[in-house]
mmCIF file with all atom_site columns, C-alpha atoms in Angstrom:
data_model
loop_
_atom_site.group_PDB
_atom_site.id
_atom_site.type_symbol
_atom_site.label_atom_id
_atom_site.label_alt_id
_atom_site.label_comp_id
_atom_site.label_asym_id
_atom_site.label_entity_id
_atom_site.label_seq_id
_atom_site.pdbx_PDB_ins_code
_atom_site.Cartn_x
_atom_site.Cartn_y
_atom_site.Cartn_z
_atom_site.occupancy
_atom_site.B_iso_or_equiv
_atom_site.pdbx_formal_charge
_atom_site.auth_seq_id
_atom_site.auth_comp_id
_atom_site.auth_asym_id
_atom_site.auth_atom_id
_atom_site.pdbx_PDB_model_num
ATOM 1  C CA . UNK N 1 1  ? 4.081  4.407   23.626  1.00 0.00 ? 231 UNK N CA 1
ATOM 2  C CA . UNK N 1 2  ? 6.208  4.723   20.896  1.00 0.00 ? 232 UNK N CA 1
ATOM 3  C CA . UNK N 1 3  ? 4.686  3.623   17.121  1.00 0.00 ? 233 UNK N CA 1
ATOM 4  C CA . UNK N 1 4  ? 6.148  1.118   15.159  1.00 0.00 ? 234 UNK N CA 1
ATOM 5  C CA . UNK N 1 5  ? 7.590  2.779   11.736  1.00 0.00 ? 235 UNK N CA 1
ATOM 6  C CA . UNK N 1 6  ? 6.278  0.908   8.586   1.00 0.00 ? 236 UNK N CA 1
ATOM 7  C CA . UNK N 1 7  ? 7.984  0.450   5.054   1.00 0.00 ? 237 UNK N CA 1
ATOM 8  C CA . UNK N 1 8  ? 6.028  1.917   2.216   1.00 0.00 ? 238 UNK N CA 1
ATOM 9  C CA . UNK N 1 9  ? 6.958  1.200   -0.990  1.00 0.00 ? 239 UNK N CA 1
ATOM 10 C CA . UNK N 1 10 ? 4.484  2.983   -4.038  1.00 0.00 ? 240 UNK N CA 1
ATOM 11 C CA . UNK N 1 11 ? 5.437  1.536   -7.462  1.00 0.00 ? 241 UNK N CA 1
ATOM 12 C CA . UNK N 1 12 ? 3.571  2.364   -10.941 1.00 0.00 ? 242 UNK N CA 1
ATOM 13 C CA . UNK N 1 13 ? 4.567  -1.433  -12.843 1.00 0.00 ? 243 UNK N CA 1
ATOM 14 C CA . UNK N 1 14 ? 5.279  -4.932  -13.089 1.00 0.00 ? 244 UNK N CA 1
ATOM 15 C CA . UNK N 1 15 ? 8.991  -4.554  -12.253 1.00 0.00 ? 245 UNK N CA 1
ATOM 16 C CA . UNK N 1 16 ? 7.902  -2.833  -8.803  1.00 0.00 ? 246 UNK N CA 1
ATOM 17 C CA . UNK N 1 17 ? 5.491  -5.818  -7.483  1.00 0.00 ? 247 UNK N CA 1
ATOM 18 C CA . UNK N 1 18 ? 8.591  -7.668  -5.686  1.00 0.00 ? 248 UNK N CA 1
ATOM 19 C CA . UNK N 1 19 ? 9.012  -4.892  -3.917  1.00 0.00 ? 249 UNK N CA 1
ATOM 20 C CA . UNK N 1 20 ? 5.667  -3.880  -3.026  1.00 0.00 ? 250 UNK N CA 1
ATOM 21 C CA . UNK N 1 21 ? 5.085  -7.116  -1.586  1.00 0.00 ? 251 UNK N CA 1
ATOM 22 C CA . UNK N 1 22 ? 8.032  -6.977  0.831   1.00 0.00 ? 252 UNK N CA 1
ATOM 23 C CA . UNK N 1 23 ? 6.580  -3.733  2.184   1.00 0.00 ? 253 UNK N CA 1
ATOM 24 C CA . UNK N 1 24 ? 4.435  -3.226  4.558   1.00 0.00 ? 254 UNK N CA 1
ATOM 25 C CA . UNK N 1 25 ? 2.282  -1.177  2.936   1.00 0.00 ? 255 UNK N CA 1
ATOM 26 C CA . UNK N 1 26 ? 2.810  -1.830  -1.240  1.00 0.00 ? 256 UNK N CA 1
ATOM 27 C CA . UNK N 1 27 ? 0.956  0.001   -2.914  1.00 0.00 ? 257 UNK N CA 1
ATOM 28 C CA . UNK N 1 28 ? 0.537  0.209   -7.185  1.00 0.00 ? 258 UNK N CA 1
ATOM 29 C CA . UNK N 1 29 ? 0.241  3.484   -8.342  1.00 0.00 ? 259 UNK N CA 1
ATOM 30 C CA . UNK N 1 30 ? -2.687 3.976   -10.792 1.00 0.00 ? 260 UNK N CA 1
ATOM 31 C CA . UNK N 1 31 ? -3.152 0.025   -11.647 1.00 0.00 ? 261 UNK N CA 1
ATOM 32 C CA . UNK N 1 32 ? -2.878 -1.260  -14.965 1.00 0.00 ? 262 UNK N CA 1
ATOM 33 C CA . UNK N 1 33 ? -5.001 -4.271  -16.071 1.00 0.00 ? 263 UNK N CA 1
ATOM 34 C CA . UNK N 1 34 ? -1.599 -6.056  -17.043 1.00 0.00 ? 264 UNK N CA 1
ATOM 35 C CA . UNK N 1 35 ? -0.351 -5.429  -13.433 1.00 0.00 ? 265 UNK N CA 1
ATOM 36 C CA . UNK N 1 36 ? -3.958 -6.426  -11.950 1.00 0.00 ? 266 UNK N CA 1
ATOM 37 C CA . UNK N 1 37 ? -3.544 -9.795  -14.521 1.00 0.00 ? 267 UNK N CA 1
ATOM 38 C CA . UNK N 1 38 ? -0.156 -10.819 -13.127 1.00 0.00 ? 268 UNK N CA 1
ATOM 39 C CA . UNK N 1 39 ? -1.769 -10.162 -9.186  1.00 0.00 ? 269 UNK N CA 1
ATOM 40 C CA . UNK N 1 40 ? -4.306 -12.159 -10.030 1.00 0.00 ? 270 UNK N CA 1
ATOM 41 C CA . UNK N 1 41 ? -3.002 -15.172 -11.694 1.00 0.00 ? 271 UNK N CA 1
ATOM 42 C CA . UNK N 1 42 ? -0.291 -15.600 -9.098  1.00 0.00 ? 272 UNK N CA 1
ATOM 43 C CA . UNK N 1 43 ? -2.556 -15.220 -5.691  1.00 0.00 ? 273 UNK N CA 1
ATOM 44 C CA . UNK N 1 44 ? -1.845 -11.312 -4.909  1.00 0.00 ? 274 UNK N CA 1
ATOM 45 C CA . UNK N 1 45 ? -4.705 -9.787  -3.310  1.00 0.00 ? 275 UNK N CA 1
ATOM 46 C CA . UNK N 1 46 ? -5.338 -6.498  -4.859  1.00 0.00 ? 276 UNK N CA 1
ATOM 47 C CA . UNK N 1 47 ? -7.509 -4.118  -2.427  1.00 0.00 ? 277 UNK N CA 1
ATOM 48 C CA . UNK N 1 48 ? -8.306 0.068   -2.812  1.00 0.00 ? 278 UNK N CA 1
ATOM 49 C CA . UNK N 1 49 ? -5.647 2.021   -0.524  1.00 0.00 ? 279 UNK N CA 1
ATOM 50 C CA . UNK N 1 50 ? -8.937 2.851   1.809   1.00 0.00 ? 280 UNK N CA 1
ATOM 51 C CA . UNK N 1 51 ? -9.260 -0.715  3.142   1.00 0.00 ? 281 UNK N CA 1
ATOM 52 C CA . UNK N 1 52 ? -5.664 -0.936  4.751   1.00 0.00 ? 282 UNK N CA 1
ATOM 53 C CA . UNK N 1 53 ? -5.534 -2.709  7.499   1.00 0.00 ? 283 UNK N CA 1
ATOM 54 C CA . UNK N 1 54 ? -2.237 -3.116  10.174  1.00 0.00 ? 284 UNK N CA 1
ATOM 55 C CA . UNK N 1 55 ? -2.974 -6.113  10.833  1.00 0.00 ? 285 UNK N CA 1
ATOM 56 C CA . UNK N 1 56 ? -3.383 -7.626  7.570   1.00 0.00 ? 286 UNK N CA 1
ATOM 57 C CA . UNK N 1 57 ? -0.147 -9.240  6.336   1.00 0.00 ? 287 UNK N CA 1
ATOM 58 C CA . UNK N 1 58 ? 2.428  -9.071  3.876   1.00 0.00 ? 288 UNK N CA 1
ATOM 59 C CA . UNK N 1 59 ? 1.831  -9.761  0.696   1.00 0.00 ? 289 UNK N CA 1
ATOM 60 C CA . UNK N 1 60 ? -1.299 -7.734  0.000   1.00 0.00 ? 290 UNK N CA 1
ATOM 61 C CA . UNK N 1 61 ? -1.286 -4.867  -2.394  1.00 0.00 ? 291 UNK N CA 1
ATOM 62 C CA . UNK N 1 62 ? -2.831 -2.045  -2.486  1.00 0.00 ? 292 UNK N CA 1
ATOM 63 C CA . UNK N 1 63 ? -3.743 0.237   -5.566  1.00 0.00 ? 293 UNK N CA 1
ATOM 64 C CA . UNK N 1 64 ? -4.419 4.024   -5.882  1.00 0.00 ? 294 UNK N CA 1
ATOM 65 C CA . UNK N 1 65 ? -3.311 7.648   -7.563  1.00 0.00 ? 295 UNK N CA 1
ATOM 66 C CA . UNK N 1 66 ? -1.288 10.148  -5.900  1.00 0.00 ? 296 UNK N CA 1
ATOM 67 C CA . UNK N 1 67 ? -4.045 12.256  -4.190  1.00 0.00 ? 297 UNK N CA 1
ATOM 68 C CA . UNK N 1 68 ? -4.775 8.583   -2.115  1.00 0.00 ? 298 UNK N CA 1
ATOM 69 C CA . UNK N 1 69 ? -1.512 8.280   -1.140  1.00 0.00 ? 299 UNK N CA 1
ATOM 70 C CA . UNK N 1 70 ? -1.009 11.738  -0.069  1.00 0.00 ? 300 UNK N CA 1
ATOM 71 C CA . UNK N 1 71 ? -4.380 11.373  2.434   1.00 0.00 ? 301 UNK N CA 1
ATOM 72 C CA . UNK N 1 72 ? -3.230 7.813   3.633   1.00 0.00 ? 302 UNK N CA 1
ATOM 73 C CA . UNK N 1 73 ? 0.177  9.294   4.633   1.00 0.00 ? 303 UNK N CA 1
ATOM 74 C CA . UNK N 1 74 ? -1.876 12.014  6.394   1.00 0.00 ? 304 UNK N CA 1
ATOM 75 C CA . UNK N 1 75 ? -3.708 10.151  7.981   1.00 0.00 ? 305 UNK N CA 1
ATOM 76 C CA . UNK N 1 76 ? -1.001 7.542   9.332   1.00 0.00 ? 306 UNK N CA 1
ATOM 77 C CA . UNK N 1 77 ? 0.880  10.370  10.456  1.00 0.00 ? 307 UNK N CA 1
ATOM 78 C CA . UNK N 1 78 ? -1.699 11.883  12.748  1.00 0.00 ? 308 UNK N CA 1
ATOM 79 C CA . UNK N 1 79 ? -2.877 8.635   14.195  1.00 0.00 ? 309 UNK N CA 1
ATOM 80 C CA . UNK N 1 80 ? 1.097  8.252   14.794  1.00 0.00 ? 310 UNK N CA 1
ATOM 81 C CA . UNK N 1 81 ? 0.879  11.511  16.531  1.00 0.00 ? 311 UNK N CA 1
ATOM 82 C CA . UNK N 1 82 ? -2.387 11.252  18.329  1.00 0.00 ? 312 UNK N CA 1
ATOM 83 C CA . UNK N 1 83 ? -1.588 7.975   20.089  1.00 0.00 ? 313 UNK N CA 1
#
């Protein structure tokens, strides 16, 4: 069967946090406490890339650096592959 694509959206600030939560997979790029702040006091859930989950919902961000993303996208492309 043919696997669903997904919208990922990797931003490094507080002007990218609209669009990460649109995504389905936002992602922060090497979180900054203001950024983790603004999450927090408006109900964001903030989780490390490694506890993705497809079936959690919109509106959950995840943060981590550039070597994190680059093994996630691995890794979703092989399980894409593998299916």
């Amino acid at each position: 069967s043919k696997s669903r694509s997904r919208f990922i959206y990797v931003g490094d600030s507080l002007n990218d946090l609209l669009a990460c939560i649109e995504a389905d997979v936002g992602i922060i790029l090497d979180c900054k406490t203001s950024t983790l702040k603004l999450c927090e006091d408006i109900g964001l859930q903030v989780l490390p890339l490694e506890e993705w989950n497809p079936d959690r919902s919109k509106g959950t961000i995840y943060k981590a650096n550039w070597t994190q993303i680059k093994q996630f996208l691995v890794h979703l492309n092989q399980d894409r592959y593998n299916k």
